[in-house]
Coordinates of C-alpha atoms in Angstrom, one line a residue:
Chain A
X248 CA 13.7 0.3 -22.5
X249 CA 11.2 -2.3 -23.4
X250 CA 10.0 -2.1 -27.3
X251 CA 7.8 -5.2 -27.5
X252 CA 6.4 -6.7 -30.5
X253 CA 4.4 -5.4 -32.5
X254 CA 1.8 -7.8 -34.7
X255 CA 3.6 -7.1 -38.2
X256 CA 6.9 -8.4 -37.0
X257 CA 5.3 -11.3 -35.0
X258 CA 4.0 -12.4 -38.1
X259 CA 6.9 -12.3 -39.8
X260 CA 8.5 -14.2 -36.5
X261 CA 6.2 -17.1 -37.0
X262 CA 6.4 -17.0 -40.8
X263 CA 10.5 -17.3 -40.9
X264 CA 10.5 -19.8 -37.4
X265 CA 7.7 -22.0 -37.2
X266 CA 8.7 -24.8 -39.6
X267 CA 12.7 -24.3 -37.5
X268 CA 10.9 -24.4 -33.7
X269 CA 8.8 -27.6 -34.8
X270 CA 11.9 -29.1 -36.5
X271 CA 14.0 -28.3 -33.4
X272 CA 11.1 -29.5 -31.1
X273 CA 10.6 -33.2 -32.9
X274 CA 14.0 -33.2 -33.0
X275 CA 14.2 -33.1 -29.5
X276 CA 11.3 -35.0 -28.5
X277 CA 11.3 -37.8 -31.0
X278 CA 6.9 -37.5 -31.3
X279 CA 5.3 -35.5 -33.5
X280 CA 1.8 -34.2 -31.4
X281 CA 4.4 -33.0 -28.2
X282 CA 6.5 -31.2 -30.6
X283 CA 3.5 -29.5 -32.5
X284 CA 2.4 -28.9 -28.8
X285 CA 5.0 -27.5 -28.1
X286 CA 5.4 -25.3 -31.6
X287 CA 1.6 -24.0 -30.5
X288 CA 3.1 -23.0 -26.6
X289 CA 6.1 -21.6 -27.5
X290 CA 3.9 -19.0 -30.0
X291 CA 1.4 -18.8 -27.5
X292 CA 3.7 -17.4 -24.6
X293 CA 5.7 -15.1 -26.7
X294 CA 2.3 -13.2 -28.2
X295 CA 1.3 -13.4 -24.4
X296 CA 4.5 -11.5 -23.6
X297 CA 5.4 -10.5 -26.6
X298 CA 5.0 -5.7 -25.0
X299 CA 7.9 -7.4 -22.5
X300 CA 10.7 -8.4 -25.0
X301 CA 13.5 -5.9 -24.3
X302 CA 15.9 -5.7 -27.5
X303 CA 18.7 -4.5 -25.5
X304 CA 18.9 -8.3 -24.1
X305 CA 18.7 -10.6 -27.4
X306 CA 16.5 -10.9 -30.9
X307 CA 13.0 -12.3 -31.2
X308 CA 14.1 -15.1 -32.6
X309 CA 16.9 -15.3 -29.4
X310 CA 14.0 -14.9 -26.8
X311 CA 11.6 -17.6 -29.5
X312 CA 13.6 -20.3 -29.0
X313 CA 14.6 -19.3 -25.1
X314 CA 10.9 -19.8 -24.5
X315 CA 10.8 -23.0 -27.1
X316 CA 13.5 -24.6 -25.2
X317 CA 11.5 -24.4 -21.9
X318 CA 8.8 -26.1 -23.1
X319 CA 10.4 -28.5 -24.8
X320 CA 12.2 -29.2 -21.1
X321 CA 9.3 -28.9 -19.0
X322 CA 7.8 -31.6 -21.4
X323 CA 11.1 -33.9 -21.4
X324 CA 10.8 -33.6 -17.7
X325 CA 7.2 -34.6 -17.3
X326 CA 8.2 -37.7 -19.1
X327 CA 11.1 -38.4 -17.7
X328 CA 12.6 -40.6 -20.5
X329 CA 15.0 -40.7 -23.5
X330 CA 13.1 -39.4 -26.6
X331 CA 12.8 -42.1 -29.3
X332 CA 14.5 -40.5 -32.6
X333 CA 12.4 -42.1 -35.5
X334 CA 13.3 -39.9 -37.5
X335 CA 12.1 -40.3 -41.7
X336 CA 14.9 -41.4 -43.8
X337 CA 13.3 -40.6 -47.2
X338 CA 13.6 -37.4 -46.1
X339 CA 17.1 -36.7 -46.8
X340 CA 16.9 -38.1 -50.3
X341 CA 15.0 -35.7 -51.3
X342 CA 16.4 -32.7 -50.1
X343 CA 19.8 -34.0 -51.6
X344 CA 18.0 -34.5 -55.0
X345 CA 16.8 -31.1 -54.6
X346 CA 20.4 -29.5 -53.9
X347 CA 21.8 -31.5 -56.7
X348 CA 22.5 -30.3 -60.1
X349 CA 24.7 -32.5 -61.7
X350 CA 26.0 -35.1 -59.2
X351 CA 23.4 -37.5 -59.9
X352 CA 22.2 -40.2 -58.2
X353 CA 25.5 -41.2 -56.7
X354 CA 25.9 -37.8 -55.2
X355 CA 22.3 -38.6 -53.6
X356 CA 23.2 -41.8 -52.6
X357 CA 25.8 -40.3 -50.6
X358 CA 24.1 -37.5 -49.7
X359 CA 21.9 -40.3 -47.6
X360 CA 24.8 -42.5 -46.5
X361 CA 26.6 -38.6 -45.0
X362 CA 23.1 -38.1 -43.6
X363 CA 22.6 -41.7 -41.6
X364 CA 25.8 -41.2 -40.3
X365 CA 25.6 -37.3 -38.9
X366 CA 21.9 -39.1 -37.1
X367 CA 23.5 -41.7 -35.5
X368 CA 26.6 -39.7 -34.5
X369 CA 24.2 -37.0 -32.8
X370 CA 22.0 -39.7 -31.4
X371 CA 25.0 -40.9 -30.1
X372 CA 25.5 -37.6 -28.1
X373 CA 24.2 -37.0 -24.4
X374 CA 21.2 -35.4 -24.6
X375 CA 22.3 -32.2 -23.1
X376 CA 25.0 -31.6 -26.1
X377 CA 22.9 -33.1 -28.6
X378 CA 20.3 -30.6 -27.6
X379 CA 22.9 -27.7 -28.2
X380 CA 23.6 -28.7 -31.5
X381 CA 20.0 -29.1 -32.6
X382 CA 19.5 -25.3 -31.1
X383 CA 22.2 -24.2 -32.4
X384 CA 21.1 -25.6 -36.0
X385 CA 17.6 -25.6 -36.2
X386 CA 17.3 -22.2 -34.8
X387 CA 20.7 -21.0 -36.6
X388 CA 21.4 -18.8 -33.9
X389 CA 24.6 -16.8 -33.5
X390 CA 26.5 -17.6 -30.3
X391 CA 25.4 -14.6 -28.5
X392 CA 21.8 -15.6 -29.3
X393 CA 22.5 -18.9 -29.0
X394 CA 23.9 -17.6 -24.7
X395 CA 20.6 -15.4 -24.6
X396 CA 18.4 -18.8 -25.6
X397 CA 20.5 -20.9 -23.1
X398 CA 20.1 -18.1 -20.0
X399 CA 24.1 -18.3 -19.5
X400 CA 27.2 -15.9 -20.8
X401 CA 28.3 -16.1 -24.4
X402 CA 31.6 -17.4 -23.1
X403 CA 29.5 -20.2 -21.3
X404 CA 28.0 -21.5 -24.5
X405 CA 30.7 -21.1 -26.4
X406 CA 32.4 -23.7 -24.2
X407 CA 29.5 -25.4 -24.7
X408 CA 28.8 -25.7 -28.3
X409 CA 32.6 -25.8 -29.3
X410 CA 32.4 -29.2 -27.0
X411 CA 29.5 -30.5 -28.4
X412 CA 30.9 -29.8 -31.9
X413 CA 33.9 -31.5 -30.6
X414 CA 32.3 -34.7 -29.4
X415 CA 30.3 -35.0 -32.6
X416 CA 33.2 -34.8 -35.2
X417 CA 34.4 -37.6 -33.2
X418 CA 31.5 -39.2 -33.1
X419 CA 31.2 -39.3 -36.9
X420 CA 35.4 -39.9 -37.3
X421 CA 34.3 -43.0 -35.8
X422 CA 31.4 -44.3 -37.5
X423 CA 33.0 -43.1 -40.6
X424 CA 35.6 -45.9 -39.7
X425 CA 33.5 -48.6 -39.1
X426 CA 31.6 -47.9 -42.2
X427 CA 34.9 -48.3 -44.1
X428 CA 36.0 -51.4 -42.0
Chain B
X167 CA 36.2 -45.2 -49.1
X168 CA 33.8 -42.5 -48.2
X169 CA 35.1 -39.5 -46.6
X170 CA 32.5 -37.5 -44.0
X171 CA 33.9 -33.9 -44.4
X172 CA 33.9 -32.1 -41.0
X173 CA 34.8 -28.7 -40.2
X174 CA 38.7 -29.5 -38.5
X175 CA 40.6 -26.4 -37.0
X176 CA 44.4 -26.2 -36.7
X177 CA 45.5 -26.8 -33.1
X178 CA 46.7 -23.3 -33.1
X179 CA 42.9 -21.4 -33.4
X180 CA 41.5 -20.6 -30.1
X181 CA 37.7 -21.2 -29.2
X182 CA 36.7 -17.6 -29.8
X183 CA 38.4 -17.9 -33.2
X184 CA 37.1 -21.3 -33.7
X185 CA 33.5 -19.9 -32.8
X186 CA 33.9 -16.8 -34.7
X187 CA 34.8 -18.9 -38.2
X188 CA 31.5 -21.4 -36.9
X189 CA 29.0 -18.3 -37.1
X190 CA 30.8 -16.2 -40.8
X191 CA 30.4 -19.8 -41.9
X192 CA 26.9 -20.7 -40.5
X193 CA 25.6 -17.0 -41.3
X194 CA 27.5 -17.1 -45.1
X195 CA 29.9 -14.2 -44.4
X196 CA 33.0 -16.6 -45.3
X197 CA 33.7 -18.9 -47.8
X198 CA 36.3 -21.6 -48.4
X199 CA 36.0 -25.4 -47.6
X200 CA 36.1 -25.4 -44.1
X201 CA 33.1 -23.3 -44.4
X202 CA 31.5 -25.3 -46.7
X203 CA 31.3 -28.2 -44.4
X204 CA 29.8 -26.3 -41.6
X205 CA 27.1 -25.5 -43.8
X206 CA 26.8 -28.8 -45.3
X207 CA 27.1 -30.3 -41.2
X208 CA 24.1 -28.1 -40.6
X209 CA 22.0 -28.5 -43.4
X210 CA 22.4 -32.8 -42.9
X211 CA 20.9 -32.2 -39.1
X212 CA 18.4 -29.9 -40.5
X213 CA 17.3 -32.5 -43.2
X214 CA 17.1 -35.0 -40.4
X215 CA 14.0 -33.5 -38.9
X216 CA 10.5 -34.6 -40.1
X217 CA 8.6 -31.1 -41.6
X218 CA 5.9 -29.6 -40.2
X219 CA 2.8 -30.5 -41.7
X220 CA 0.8 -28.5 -43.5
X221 CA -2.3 -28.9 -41.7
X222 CA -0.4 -27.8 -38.1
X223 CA 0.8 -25.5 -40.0
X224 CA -2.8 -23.8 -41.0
X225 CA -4.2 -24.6 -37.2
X226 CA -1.1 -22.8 -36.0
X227 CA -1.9 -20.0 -38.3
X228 CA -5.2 -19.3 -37.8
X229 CA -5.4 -19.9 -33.7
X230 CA -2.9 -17.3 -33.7
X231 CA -5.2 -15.0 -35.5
X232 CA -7.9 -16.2 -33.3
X233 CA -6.0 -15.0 -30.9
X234 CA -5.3 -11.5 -32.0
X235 CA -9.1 -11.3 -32.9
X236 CA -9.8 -11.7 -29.5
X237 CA -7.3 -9.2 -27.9
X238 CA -8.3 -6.8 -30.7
X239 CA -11.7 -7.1 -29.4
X240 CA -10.7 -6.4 -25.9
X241 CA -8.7 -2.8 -26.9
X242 CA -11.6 -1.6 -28.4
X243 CA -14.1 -1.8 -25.4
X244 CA -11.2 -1.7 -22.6
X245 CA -8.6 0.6 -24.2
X246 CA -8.6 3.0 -20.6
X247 CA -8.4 -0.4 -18.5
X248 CA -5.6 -1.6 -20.8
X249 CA -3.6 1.4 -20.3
X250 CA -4.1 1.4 -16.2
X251 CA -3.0 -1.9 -16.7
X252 CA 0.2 -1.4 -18.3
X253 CA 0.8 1.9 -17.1
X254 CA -1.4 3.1 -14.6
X255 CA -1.0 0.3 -12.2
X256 CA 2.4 1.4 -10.8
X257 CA 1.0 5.0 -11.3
X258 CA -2.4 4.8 -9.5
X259 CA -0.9 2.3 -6.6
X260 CA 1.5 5.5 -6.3
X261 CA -1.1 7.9 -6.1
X262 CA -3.2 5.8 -3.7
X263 CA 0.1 5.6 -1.3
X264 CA 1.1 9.2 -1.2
X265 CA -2.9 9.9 -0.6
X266 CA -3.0 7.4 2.3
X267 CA 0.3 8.8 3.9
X268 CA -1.3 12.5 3.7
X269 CA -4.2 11.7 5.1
X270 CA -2.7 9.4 8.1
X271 CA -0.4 12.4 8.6
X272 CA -2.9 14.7 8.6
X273 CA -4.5 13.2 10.7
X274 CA -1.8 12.4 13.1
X275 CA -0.8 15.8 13.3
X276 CA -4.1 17.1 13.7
X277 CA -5.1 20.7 13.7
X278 CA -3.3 23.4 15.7
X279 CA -5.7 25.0 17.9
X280 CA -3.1 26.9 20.0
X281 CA 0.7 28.0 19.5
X282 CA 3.0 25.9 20.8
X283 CA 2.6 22.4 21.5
X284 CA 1.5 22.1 25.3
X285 CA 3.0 20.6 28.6
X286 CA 0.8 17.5 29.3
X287 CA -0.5 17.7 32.0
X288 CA -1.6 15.2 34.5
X289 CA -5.2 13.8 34.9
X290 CA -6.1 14.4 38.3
X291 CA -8.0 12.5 40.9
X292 CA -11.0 14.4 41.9
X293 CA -12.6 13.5 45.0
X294 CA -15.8 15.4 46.9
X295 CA -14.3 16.5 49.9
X296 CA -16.1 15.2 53.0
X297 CA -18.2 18.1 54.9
X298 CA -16.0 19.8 57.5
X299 CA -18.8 20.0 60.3
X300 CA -19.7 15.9 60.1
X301 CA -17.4 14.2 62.4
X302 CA -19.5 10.7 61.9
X303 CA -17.2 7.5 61.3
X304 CA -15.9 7.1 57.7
X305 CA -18.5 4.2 56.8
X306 CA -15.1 4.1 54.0
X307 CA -11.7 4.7 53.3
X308 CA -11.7 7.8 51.6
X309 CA -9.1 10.0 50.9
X310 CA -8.9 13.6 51.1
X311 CA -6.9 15.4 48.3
X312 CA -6.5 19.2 47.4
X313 CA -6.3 20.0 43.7
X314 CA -4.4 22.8 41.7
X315 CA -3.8 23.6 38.3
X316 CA -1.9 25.9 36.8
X317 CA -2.8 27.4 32.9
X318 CA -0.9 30.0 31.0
X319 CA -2.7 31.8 28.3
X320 CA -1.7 33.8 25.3
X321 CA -3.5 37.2 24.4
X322 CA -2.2 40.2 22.8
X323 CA -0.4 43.0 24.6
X324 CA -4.0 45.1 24.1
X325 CA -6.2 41.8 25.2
X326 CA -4.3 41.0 28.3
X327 CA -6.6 42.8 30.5
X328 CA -9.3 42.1 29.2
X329 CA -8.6 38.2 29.1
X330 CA -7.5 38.7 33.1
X331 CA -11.2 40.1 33.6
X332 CA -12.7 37.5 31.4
X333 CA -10.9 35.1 33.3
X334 CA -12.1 36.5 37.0
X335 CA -15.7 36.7 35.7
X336 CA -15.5 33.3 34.7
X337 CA -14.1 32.3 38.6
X338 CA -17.2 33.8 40.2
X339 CA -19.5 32.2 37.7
X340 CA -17.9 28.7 38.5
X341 CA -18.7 29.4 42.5
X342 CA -15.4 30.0 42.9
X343 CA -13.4 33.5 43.6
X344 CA -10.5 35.5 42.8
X345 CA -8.1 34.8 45.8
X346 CA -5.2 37.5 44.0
X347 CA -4.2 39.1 40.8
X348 CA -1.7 41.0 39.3
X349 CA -1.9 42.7 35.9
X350 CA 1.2 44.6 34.2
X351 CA 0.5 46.2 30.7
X352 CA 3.3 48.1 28.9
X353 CA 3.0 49.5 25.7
X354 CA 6.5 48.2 24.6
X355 CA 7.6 45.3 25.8
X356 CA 5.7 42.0 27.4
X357 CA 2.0 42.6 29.3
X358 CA 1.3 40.4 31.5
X359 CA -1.4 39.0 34.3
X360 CA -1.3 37.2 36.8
X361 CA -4.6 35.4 39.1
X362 CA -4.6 33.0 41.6
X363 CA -7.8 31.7 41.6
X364 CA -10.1 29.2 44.0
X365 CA -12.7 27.5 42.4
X366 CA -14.5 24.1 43.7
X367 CA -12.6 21.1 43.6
X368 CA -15.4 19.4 41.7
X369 CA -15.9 22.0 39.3
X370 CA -12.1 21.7 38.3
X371 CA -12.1 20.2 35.0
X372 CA -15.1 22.5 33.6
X373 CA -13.4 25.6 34.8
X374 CA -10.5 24.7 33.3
X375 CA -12.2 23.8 30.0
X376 CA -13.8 27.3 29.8
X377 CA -10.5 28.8 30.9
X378 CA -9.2 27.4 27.7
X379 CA -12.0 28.5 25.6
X380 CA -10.8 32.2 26.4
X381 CA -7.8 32.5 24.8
X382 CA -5.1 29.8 23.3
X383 CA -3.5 28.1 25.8
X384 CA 0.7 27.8 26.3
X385 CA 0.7 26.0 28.7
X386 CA -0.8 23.6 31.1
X387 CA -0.3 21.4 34.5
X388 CA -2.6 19.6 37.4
X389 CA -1.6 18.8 40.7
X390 CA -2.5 16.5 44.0
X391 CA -1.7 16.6 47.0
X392 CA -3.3 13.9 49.3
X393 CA -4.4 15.6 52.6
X394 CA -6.3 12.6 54.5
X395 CA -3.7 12.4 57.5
X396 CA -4.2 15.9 58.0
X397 CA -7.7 15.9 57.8
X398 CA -7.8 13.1 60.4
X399 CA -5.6 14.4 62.7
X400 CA -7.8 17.7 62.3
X401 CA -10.7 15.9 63.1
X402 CA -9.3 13.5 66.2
X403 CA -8.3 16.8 67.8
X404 CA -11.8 18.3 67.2
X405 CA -13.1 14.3 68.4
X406 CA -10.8 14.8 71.7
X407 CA -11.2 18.2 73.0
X408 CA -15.3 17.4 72.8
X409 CA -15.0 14.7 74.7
X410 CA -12.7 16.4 77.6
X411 CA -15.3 19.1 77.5
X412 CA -18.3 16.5 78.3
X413 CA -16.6 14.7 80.7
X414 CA -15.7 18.0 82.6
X415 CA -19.2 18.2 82.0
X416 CA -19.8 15.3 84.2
X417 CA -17.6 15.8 86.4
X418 CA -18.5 19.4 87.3
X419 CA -22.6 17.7 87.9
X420 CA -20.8 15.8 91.1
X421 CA -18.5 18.3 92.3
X422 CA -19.6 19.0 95.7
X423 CA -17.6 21.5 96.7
X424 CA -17.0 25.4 95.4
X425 CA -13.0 24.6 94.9
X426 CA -14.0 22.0 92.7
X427 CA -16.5 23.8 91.2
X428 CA -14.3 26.7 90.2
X429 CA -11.5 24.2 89.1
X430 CA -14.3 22.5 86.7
X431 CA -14.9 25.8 85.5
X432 CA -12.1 27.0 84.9
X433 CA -11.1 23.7 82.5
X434 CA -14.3 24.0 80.6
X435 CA -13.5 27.2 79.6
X436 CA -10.1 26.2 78.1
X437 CA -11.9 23.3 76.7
X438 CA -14.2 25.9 74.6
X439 CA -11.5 27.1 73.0
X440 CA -9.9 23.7 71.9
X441 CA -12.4 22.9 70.4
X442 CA -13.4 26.2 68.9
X443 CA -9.2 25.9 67.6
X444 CA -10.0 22.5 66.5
X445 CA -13.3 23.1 64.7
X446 CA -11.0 26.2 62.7
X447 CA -8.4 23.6 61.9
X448 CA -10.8 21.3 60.7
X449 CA -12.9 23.7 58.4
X450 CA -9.0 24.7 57.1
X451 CA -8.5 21.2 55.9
X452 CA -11.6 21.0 54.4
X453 CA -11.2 23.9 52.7
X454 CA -8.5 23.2 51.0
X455 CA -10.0 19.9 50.0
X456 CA -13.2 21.1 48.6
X457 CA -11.5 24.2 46.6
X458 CA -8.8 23.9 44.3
X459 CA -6.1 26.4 43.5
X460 CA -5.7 27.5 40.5
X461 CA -3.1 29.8 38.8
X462 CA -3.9 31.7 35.8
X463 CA -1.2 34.1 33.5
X464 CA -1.9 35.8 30.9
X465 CA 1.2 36.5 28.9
X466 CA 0.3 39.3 26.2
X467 CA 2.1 38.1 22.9
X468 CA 2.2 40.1 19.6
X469 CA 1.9 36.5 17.8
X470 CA -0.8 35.6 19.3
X471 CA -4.6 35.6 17.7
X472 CA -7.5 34.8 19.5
X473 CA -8.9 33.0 16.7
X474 CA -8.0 32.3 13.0
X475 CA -5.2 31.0 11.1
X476 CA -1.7 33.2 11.2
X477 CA 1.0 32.5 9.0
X478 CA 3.1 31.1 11.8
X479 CA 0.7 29.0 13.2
X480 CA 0.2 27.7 9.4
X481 CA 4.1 27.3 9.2
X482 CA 3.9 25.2 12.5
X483 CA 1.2 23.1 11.4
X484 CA 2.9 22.1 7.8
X485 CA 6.2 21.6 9.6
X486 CA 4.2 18.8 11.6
X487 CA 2.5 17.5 9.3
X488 CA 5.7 17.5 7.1
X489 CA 7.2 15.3 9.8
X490 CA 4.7 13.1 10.7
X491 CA 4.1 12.4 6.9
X492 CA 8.3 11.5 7.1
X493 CA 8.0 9.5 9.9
X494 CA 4.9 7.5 8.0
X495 CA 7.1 6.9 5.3
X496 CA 10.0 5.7 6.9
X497 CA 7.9 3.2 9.2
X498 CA 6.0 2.1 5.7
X499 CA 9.9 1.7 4.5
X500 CA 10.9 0.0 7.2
X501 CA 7.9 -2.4 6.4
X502 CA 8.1 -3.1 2.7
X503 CA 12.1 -2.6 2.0
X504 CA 12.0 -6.1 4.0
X505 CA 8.9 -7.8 2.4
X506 CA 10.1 -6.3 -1.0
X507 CA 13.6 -8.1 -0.6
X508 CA 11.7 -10.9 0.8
X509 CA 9.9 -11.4 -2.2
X510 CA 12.5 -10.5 -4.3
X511 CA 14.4 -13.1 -3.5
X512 CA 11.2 -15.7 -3.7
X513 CA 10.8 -14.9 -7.2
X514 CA 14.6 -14.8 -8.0
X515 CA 14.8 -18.4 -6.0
X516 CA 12.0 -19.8 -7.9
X517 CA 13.3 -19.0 -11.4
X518 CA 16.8 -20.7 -10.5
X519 CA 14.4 -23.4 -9.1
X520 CA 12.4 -23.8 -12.3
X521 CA 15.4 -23.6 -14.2
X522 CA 17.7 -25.9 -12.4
X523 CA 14.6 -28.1 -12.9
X524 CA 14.4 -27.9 -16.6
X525 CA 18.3 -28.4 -16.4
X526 CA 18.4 -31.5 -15.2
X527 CA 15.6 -33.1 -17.5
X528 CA 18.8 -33.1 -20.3
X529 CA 20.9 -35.4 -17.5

């Protein structure tokens, strides 16, 4: 049975997932205007169906980012290019300064060192992973929400994600290494 | 050296352990190193991403109220049209169907004006009947037929004599007359009548109609039967023995002597009465084209009403209309069960379209 959404908890949708939709959708897209058009469409379609969401088939936030991710690939597809990742690297300074509370500025420092290293490794990912670990992340779904965004079985993105995961570690194993060498 | 933690799993852990320990430690349930790094892993991609700013952030904000505003506006003035558009819709286009099936069977069906549904019976070919006395050439081919029809009516047991005299008065009136007639009324048991009437051939179809405006009528048939060869064999012989009878005519104006005379005499009186056979003959065939048999019974039933519904007739008539309205279903089933699965599969083709589509934009 279909128990829709009612205004109160749409708000409270869009309060607790804008900032994590737009962060997923720049993320993706590499621009900020076609991720904040993006942000905007993905809102607009789920008030527009927003009496259709049936609970029995995933959360709000589940069937949020479903919609999300289509726009996000119906815009990667009208472009038809790689995204361009510029993404701000002041950024994770400050976060780290705020998390720390008695490394210092060495913890900070590497705090942005870890940081530059986990960008490169995921832009070093095919865009098909790398777009299941910024979904999986920036929407900090659960795997069965995580299947429910992706349209496929939980078994199906499990596979997915855990060789996505896989690929990354690697991917920073090795850059670790050559920022040692 | 600087050491990037990352989340490692013993060889031994299987995916849906591996995935199970990812979401306690993504969601906060566990605790423990390994679960600190997938925290700290997720929180490094998070910080990678630019915020939203606080402007988008307002726009957002307020075109969604905008938005609400605006359908809020809507539910005041169009709260019935709302409804019939979430719910109605399916409802009223139900409605509408079964209405439109009733009706079509209804109509279908049609009224029961009689009992029991009637023989069909055959339209006939009614042709004048040339005049038996004019034995001018056929200026066209036309064919001499003799009609009958044969009606059964329904009365009950107390009615069936007076429906048989209805049904004579009604023979004379038409020009026509009662040629026999049989009536049998019991007080238990089946009444019955039986007419044979002649009526003129033209005059068929009206009689016939007011025959049926009598009493309800079981059953029904018409008949043909082409008599043209008779008729112009009936008329050659009346064409020949006149033409004997004026050449013996002739021939008796030269006859010189009385033996001749007396032979002459003699042949023209047997002459006379060829033709005089042959002129019968010919009046017979005409007869039977210019009249038409018909055969009228009158069975007395104790089911039967003159007029006016009955409870049997009324069962009759739903039971038609019951199965005409199934056979309107299943031809409108037959109909949409295809189309439906047709578009089914449309829709369900286009979604794995669109998303094979979107799919392939992350190759």
């Amino acid at each position: 049975m279909r128990t829709g959404l009612d205004d109160v908890t749409f708000d409270a949708l869009f309060r607790e997932c804008a900032s994590d939709v737009h962060a997923y959708a720049i993320s993706l897209l590499g621009d900020r205007p076609t991720a904040e058009d993006v942000t905007a469409l993905a809102f607009e379609r789920l008030y527009r169906s927003r009496s259709r969401l049936d609970r029995r088939r995933g959360t709000a936030r589940a069937w949020l980012f479903a919609i999300a991710r289509n726009a996000a690939l119906d815009e990667l597809r009208r472009r038809r290019r790689q995204p361009q990742c510029e993404l701000e690297e002041h950024r994770p300074l400050e976060r780290g300064a705020a998390r720390d509370s008695g490394g210092g500025w060495q913890a900070a420092l590497e705090q942005v060192e870890r940081r530059a290293i986990v960008r490169d490794a995921l832009s070093a990912l095919p865009l098909r992973e790398r777009e299941l670990v910024l979904l999986k992340f920036h929407g900090q779904l659960s795997n069965a929400e995580l299947a429910r965004a992706l349209g496929i079985s939980e078994s199906n993105a499990g596979t997915r994600l855990h060789r996505a995961l896989t690929r990354l570690r690697a991917q920073l194993l090795e850059l670790d290494r050559k920022e040692v060498a | 050296m600087r050491i990037v933690p990352f989340p490692g799993h013993d060889g031994a852990s299987t995916e849906e352990t591996w995935l199970a320990e990812l979401d306690a430690a993504l969601s906060g349930a566990d605790e423990g190193p390994l679960a600190d790094s997938w925290r700290e892993l997720r929180e490094d991609v998070r910080a990678l991403a630019p915020p939203m700013t606080a402007d988008f952030e307002r726009q957002l904000a307020q075109r969604i109220a905008e938005r609400r505003s605006h359908r809020r506006t809507l539910k005041v003035h169009g709260t019935l049209t709302r409804w019939l558009h979430r719910r109605g819709r399916p409802l009223g286009a139900a409605i509408a169907a079964a209405i439109s099936v009733a009706v079509v069977a209804v109509v279908i069906a049609g009224p029961s004006q009689s009992g029991p549904p009637r023989e069909a019976a055959p339209a006939p070919a009614f042709r004048s009947a040339p005049s038996a006395s004019s034995a001018g050439p056929a200026s066209a081919p036309a064919r001499v037929q003799q009609l009958g029809a044969s009606v059964t009516l329904t009365a009950t047991p107390s009615e069936v004599q007076t429906t048989a005299d209805r049904v004579a008065r009604l023979a004379v009136s038409d020009g026509g007359f009662v040629q026999s007639s049989r009536v049998q009324v019991q007080q238990a048991g089946t009444s019955e009548a039986n007419l044979m009437l002649r009526l003129p051939s033209e005059r068929l179809s009206a009689a016939i109609a007011s025959l049926e405006r009598l009493a309800p009528v079981r059953a029904e048939s018409q008949s043909l039967q082409d008599i043209t060869d008779a008729y112009d064999a009936a008329r050659r012989r009346l064409a020949d023995a006149t033409a004997e009878r004026q050449a013996l005519l002739r021939a008796l104006s030269q006859a010189s002597t009385q033996g001749q005379i007396d032979s002459l005499r003699e042949r023209l009186s047997q002459a006379r009465t060829a033709i005089a056979q042959a002129r019968s003959a010919l009046a017979g065939v005409s007869r039977r084209a210019s009249t038409a048999e018909v055969e009228v019974t009158v069975l007395g039933d104790t089911h039967a009403g003159s007029e006016g519904l009955t409870l049997h007739r009324g069962l009759e008539d739903a039971g038609r209309v019951l199965t005409v309205t199934l056979i309107v279903l299943l031809l409108a089933a037959a109909g949409l069960v295809p189309s439906a699965l047709a578009l089914a599969a449309l829709v369900t083709g286009r979604r794995a379209w669109l998303r094979y589509r979107r799919e392939r934009a992350l190759d």
